[in-house]
Coordinates of N, CA and C in Angstrom, one line a residue:
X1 N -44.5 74.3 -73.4 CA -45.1 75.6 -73.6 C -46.3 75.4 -74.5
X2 N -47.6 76.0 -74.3 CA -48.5 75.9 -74.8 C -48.5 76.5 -75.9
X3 N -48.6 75.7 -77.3 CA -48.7 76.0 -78.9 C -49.3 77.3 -79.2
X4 N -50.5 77.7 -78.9 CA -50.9 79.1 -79.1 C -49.9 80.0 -78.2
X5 N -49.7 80.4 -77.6 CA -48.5 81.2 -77.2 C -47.6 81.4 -78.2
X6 N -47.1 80.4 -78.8 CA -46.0 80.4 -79.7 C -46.5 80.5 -81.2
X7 N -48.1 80.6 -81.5 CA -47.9 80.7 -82.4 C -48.9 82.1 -82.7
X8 N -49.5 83.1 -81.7 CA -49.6 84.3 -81.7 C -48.4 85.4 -82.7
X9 N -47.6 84.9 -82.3 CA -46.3 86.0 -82.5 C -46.4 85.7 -84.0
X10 N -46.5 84.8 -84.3 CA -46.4 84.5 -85.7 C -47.5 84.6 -86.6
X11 N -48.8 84.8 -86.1 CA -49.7 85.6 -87.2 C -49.4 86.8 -86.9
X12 N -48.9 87.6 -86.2 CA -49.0 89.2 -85.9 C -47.6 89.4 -86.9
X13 N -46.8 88.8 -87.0 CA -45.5 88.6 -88.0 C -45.8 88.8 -89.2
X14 N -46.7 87.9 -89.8 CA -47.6 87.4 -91.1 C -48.6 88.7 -91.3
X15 N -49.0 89.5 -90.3 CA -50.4 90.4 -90.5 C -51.3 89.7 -90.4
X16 N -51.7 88.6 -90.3 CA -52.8 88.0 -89.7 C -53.8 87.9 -88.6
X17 N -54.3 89.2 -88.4 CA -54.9 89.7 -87.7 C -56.3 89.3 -87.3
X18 N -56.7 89.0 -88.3 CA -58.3 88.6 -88.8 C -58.1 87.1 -88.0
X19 N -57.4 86.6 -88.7 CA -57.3 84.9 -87.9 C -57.3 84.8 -86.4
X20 N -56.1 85.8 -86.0 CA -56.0 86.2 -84.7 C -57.0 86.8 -83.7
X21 N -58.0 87.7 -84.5 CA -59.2 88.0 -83.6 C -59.6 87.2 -83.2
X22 N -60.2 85.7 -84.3 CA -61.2 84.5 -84.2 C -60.5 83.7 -83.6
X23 N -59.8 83.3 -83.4 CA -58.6 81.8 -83.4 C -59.0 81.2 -82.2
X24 N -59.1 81.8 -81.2 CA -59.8 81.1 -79.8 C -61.0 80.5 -80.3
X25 N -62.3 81.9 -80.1 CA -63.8 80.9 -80.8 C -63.5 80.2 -81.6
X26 N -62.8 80.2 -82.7 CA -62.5 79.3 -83.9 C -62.5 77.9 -83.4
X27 N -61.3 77.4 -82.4 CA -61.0 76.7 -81.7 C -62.0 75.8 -80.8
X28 N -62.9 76.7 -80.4 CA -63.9 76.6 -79.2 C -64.4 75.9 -80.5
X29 N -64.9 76.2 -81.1 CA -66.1 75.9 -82.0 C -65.7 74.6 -82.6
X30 N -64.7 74.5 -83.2 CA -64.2 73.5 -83.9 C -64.2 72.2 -83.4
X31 N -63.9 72.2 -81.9 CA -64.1 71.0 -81.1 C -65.5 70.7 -80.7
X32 N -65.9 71.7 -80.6 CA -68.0 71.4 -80.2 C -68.1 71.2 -81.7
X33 N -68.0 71.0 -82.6 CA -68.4 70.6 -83.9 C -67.4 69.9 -84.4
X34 N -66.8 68.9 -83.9 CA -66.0 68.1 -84.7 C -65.3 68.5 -85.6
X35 N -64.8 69.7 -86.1 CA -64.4 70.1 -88.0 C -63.2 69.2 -87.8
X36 N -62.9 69.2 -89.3 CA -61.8 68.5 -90.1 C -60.4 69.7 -89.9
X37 N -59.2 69.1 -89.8 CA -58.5 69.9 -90.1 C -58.7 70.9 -90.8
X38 N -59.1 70.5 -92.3 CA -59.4 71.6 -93.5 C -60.4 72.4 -93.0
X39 N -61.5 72.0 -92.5 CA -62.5 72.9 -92.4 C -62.4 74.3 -91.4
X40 N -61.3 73.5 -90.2 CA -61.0 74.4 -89.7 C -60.0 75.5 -89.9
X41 N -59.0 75.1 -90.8 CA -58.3 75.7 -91.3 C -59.1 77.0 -92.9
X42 N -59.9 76.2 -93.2 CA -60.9 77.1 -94.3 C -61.5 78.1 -93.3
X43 N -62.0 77.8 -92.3 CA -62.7 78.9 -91.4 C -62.2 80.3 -91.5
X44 N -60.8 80.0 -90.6 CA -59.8 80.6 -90.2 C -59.4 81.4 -90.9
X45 N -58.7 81.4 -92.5 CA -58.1 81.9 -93.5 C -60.1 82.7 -94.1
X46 N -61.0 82.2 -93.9 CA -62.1 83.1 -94.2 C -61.9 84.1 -93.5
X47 N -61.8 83.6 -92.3 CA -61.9 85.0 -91.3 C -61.2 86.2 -92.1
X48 N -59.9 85.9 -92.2 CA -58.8 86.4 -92.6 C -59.4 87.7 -93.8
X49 N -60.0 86.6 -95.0 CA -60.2 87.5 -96.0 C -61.3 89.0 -95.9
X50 N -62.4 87.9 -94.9 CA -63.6 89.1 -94.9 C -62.8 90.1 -94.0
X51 N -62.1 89.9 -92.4 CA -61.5 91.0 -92.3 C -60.6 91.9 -93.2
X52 N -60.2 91.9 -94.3 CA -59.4 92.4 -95.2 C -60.4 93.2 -96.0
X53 N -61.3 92.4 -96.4 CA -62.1 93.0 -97.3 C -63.0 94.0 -96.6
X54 N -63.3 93.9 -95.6 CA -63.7 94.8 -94.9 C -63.1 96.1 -94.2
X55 N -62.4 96.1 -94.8 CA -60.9 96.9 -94.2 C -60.7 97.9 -95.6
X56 N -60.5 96.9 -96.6 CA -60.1 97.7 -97.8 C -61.6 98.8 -97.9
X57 N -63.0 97.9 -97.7 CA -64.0 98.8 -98.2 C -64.0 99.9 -97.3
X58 N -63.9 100.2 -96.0 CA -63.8 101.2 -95.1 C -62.5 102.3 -95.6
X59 N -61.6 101.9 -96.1 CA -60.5 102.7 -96.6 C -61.4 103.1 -98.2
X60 N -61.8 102.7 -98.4 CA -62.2 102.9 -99.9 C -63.3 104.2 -99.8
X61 N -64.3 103.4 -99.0 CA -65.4 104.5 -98.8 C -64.8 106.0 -98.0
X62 N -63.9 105.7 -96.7 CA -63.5 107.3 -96.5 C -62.4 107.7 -97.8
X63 N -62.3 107.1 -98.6 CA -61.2 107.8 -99.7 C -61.9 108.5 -101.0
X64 N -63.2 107.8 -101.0 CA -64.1 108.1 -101.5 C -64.7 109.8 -100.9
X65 N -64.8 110.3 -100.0 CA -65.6 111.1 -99.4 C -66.8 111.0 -99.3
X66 N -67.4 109.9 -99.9 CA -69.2 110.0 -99.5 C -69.6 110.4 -98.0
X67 N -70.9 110.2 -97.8 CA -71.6 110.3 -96.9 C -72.1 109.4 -97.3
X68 N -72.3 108.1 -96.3 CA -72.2 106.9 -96.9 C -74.0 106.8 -95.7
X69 N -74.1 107.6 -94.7 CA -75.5 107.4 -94.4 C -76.5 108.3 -94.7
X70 N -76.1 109.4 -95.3 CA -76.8 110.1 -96.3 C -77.2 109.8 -97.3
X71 N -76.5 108.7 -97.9 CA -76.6 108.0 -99.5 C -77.6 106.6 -99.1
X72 N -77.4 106.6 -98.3 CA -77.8 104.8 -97.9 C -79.0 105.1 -98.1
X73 N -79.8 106.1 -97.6 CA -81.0 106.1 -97.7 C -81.9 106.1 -98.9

């Protein structure tokens, strides 16, 4: 059985979603560029954070109530 198959279920377990979006291109990429295990594992878990952090700011900002393109300007 092919490894990613089996190991889907287990970032959706984890909430690792972010990783999960990327993990294919991640993969794609990582072989057209040689990475190191670590590097590619640093990628991955980046993904992870900026999806999160991007997530908390979106909850933040509608918790906030601005008009966040009203203000931008």
């Amino acid at each position: 059985m092919d490894d990613l198959v089996l190991l889907r279920p287990k970032l959706l377990r984890l909430k690792l979603s972010g990783i999960l979006a990327t993990m294919d291109d991640r993969i794609a990429q990582a072989a057209e560029e040689k990475w190191s295990y670590s590097q590619f594992l640093l990628t991955l878990f980046s993904d992870e954070v900026d999806r999160r952090e991007q997530s908390q700011l979106g909850r933040r900002i509608t918790k906030s109530g601005l008009d966040v393109i009203r203000h931008s300007k």
